[in-house]
PDB file of C-alpha atoms in Angstrom:
ATOM      1  CA  MET A1039     265.984 221.362  49.462  1.00 81.00           C
ATOM      2  CA  PRO A1040     263.179 223.659  48.314  1.00 88.00           C
ATOM      3  CA  LEU A1041     259.614 222.436  48.193  1.00 88.00           C
ATOM      4  CA  LEU A1042     257.822 221.872  44.895  1.00 87.00           C
ATOM      5  CA  GLY A1043     254.556 223.552  45.791  1.00 80.00           C
ATOM      6  CA  ASN A1044     254.033 222.128  49.280  1.00 81.00           C
ATOM      7  CA  ARG A1045     255.824 218.815  48.757  1.00 86.00           C
ATOM      8  CA  LEU A1046     259.431 217.746  49.106  1.00 84.00           C
ATOM      9  CA  HIS A1047     260.997 217.174  45.690  1.00 82.00           C
ATOM     10  CA  VAL A1048     263.054 213.994  45.206  1.00 79.00           C
ATOM     11  CA  LEU A1049     265.986 214.289  42.820  1.00 80.00           C
ATOM     12  CA  ASN A1050     267.102 211.738  40.215  1.00 72.00           C
ATOM     13  CA  THR A1051     270.564 210.198  40.469  1.00 69.00           C
ATOM     14  CA  LEU A1052     273.133 212.966  40.821  1.00 67.00           C
ATOM     15  CA  PHE A1053     276.289 213.424  38.762  1.00 64.00           C
ATOM     16  CA  LYS A1054     279.398 213.311  40.919  1.00 66.00           C
ATOM     17  CA  LYS A1055     282.882 214.213  39.752  1.00 65.00           C
ATOM     18  CA  PRO A1056     285.104 211.133  39.580  1.00 64.00           C
ATOM     19  CA  LYS A1057     288.129 210.774  41.844  1.00 67.00           C
ATOM     20  CA  LYS A1058     291.479 211.943  40.460  1.00 69.00           C
ATOM     21  CA  ASN A1059     292.981 208.455  40.287  1.00 64.00           C
ATOM     22  CA  SER A1060     289.983 207.033  38.430  1.00 61.00           C
ATOM     23  CA  GLU A1061     290.832 205.853  34.911  1.00 60.00           C
ATOM     24  CA  VAL A1062     287.330 205.721  33.465  1.00 63.00           C
ATOM     25  CA  THR A1063     285.337 208.937  33.442  1.00 62.00           C
ATOM     26  CA  PRO A1064     281.635 208.360  32.806  1.00 66.00           C
ATOM     27  CA  ILE A1065     280.113 210.737  30.291  1.00 73.00           C
ATOM     28  CA  PHE A1066     276.489 211.722  30.681  1.00 78.00           C
ATOM     29  CA  GLU A1067     274.783 213.628  27.896  1.00 84.00           C
ATOM     30  CA  PHE A1068     271.790 214.860  29.815  1.00 87.00           C
ATOM     31  CA  VAL A1069     272.645 216.548  33.124  1.00 86.00           C
ATOM     32  CA  VAL A1070     270.440 219.245  34.678  1.00 87.00           C
ATOM     33  CA  PRO A1071     272.720 222.249  35.418  1.00 87.00           C
ATOM     34  CA  GLU A1072     270.859 223.431  38.545  1.00 87.00           C
ATOM     35  CA  THR A1073     270.897 220.123  40.424  1.00 87.00           C
ATOM     36  CA  LYS A1074     273.403 217.913  38.568  1.00 85.00           C
ATOM     37  CA  GLU A1075     270.682 215.297  38.070  1.00 87.00           C
ATOM     38  CA  ILE A1076     271.256 212.694  35.382  1.00 85.00           C
ATOM     39  CA  CYS A1077     268.412 212.422  32.862  1.00 85.00           C
ATOM     40  CA  LEU A1078     267.864 209.531  30.484  1.00 86.00           C
ATOM     41  CA  SER A1079     266.657 211.544  27.500  1.00 90.00           C
ATOM     42  CA  GLU A1080     266.635 215.025  26.041  1.00 92.00           C
ATOM     43  CA  ASP A1081     262.882 215.260  26.605  1.00 94.00           C
ATOM     44  CA  GLU A1082     263.309 214.524  30.303  1.00 91.00           C
ATOM     45  CA  LEU A1083     266.092 217.127  30.501  1.00 92.00           C
ATOM     46  CA  LYS A1084     263.874 219.791  28.867  1.00 95.00           C
ATOM     47  CA  ARG A1085     261.007 218.908  31.195  1.00 94.00           C
ATOM     48  CA  LYS A1086     263.253 219.165  34.269  1.00 92.00           C
ATOM     49  CA  LYS A1087     264.739 222.489  33.106  1.00 94.00           C
ATOM     50  CA  THR A1088     261.237 223.870  32.613  1.00 95.00           C
ATOM     51  CA  ILE A1089     260.245 222.772  36.115  1.00 93.00           C
ATOM     52  CA  TYR A1090     263.358 224.296  37.717  1.00 93.00           C
ATOM     53  CA  GLU A1091     262.930 227.597  35.865  1.00 95.00           C
ATOM     54  CA  SER A1092     259.224 227.899  36.729  1.00 95.00           C
ATOM     55  CA  LYS A1093     258.057 229.991  39.675  1.00 95.00           C
ATOM     56  CA  ILE A1094     256.457 227.049  41.453  1.00 94.00           C
ATOM     57  CA  TRP A1095     259.020 226.506  44.218  1.00 93.00           C
ATOM     58  CA  THR A1096     258.704 227.355  47.913  1.00 94.00           C
ATOM     59  CA  CYS A1097     261.504 228.148  50.351  1.00 92.00           C
ATOM     60  CA  ARG A1098     261.407 225.424  52.995  1.00 90.00           C
ATOM     61  CA  VAL A1099     262.739 227.745  55.725  1.00 88.00           C
ATOM     62  CA  THR A1100     260.707 230.937  55.215  1.00 88.00           C
ATOM     63  CA  GLY A1101     257.662 229.606  53.381  1.00 88.00           C
ATOM     64  CA  ARG A1102     258.111 232.147  50.564  1.00 91.00           C
ATOM     65  CA  ALA A1103     256.317 230.877  47.469  1.00 92.00           C
ATOM     66  CA  ASN A1104     256.420 231.603  43.723  1.00 94.00           C
ATOM     67  CA  LEU A1105     260.189 231.246  43.416  1.00 95.00           C
ATOM     68  CA  THR A1106     262.376 229.533  40.852  1.00 95.00           C
ATOM     69  CA  TYR A1107     264.524 226.660  42.099  1.00 94.00           C
ATOM     70  CA  LYS A1108     267.643 228.865  42.234  1.00 95.00           C
ATOM     71  CA  GLU A1109     265.778 231.619  44.100  1.00 96.00           C
ATOM     72  CA  ALA A1110     264.421 229.098  46.618  1.00 94.00           C
ATOM     73  CA  ILE A1111     267.889 227.621  47.227  1.00 95.00           C
ATOM     74  CA  LYS A1112     269.350 231.111  47.675  1.00 96.00           C
ATOM     75  CA  SER A1113     266.527 232.078  50.060  1.00 95.00           C
ATOM     76  CA  GLU A1114     267.121 228.946  52.151  1.00 94.00           C
ATOM     77  CA  HIS A1115     270.886 229.464  52.386  1.00 96.00           C
ATOM     78  CA  THR A1116     270.551 233.163  53.212  1.00 96.00           C
ATOM     79  CA  THR A1117     267.936 232.570  55.908  1.00 92.00           C
ATOM     80  CA  ILE A1118     269.859 229.705  57.497  1.00 91.00           C
ATOM     81  CA  ASN A1119     273.014 231.841  57.646  1.00 93.00           C
ATOM     82  CA  ILE A1120     271.087 234.735  59.218  1.00 92.00           C
ATOM     83  CA  LEU A1121     269.565 232.402  61.817  1.00 86.00           C
ATOM     84  CA  LYS A1122     272.952 230.900  62.658  1.00 87.00           C
ATOM     85  CA  LYS A1123     274.331 234.386  63.318  1.00 89.00           C
ATOM     86  CA  ALA A1124     271.246 235.657  65.182  1.00 85.00           C
ATOM     87  CA  ILE A1125     270.688 232.795  67.628  1.00 82.00           C
ATOM     88  CA  ALA A1126     273.302 232.044  70.265  1.00 83.00           C
ATOM     89  CA  ASP A1127     274.479 228.425  70.358  1.00 81.00           C
ATOM     90  CA  HIS A1128     273.219 227.773  73.886  1.00 80.00           C
ATOM     91  CA  TYR A1129     269.652 228.776  72.883  1.00 78.00           C
ATOM     92  CA  ARG A1130     269.537 226.823  69.617  1.00 79.00           C
ATOM     93  CA  THR A1131     268.691 223.383  71.052  1.00 81.00           C
ATOM     94  CA  GLU A1132     266.018 224.755  73.374  1.00 78.00           C
ATOM     95  CA  ILE A1133     264.365 226.765  70.596  1.00 76.00           C
ATOM     96  CA  LEU A1134     264.340 223.825  68.196  1.00 78.00           C
ATOM     97  CA  GLN A1135     262.761 221.534  70.791  1.00 79.00           C
ATOM     98  CA  ILE A1136     260.013 224.059  71.530  1.00 76.00           C
ATOM     99  CA  VAL A1137     259.201 224.879  67.907  1.00 75.00           C
ATOM    100  CA  HIS A1138     259.506 221.353  66.516  1.00 78.00           C
ATOM    101  CA  LYS A1139     256.539 219.831  68.338  1.00 76.00           C
ATOM    102  CA  SER A1140     254.348 222.906  68.557  1.00 79.00           C
ATOM    103  CA  GLU A1141     251.298 223.518  66.403  1.00 79.00           C
ATOM    104  CA  SER A1142     250.940 227.175  67.430  1.00 79.00           C
ATOM    105  CA  VAL A1143     251.377 230.108  65.101  1.00 80.00           C
ATOM    106  CA  LEU A1144     255.034 231.108  64.905  1.00 75.00           C
ATOM    107  CA  THR A1145     254.456 234.735  65.959  1.00 80.00           C
ATOM    108  CA  ILE A1146     252.704 233.646  69.168  1.00 82.00           C
ATOM    109  CA  LEU A1147     255.427 231.098  69.892  1.00 79.00           C
ATOM    110  CA  THR A1148     258.095 233.724  69.337  1.00 77.00           C
ATOM    111  CA  SER A1149     256.489 236.187  71.745  1.00 81.00           C
ATOM    112  CA  LEU A1150     255.983 233.582  74.480  1.00 78.00           C
ATOM    113  CA  ARG A1151     259.462 232.122  74.180  1.00 71.00           C
ATOM    114  CA  TYR A1152     261.146 235.514  73.970  1.00 75.00           C
ATOM    115  CA  ALA A1153     259.464 236.506  77.230  1.00 77.00           C
ATOM    116  CA  THR A1154     260.481 233.180  78.821  1.00 73.00           C
ATOM    117  CA  LEU A1155     264.086 233.432  77.663  1.00 69.00           C
ATOM    118  CA  GLY A1156     264.232 237.080  78.723  1.00 68.00           C
ATOM    119  CA  ALA A1157     262.985 236.142  82.204  1.00 63.00           C
ATOM    120  CA  VAL A1158     265.620 233.412  82.447  1.00 58.00           C
ATOM    121  CA  ASP A1159     268.395 235.826  81.430  1.00 54.00           C
ATOM    122  CA  ALA A1160     267.174 238.446  83.925  1.00 53.00           C
ATOM    123  CA  SER A1161     267.185 235.889  86.756  1.00 54.00           C
ATOM    124  CA  LEU A1162     270.794 235.033  85.929  1.00 52.00           C
ATOM    125  CA  LEU A1163     271.785 238.674  86.383  1.00 49.00           C
ATOM    126  CA  ASP A1164     270.341 238.878  89.923  1.00 48.00           C
TER     127      ASP A1164
END
């Protein structure tokens, strides 16, 4: 979920497709296309559309700012997929534990941990 500025955005109730065997299909007039949120009025729908189309969103993964909602979602998915491919499974838990509780700058953390992990791999080869 992208950030609205620097804050997590909470969605309204979401529209879900009914099950196939359901007899009654609820009809909602005002549904935001980007998020499938249900709005109570046309004014609320217009306001939400304006917010989602504005370049006020931030990618939660990369920190890239000035994106539309769709751009921020795409940036998050792309980055997460790249990270899944780039980081081996056996390193993932260790990296997340180190980064999660650290207040250091990410570039410094990366350099230190890369050196540590490289030293561990080299010792395994001996």
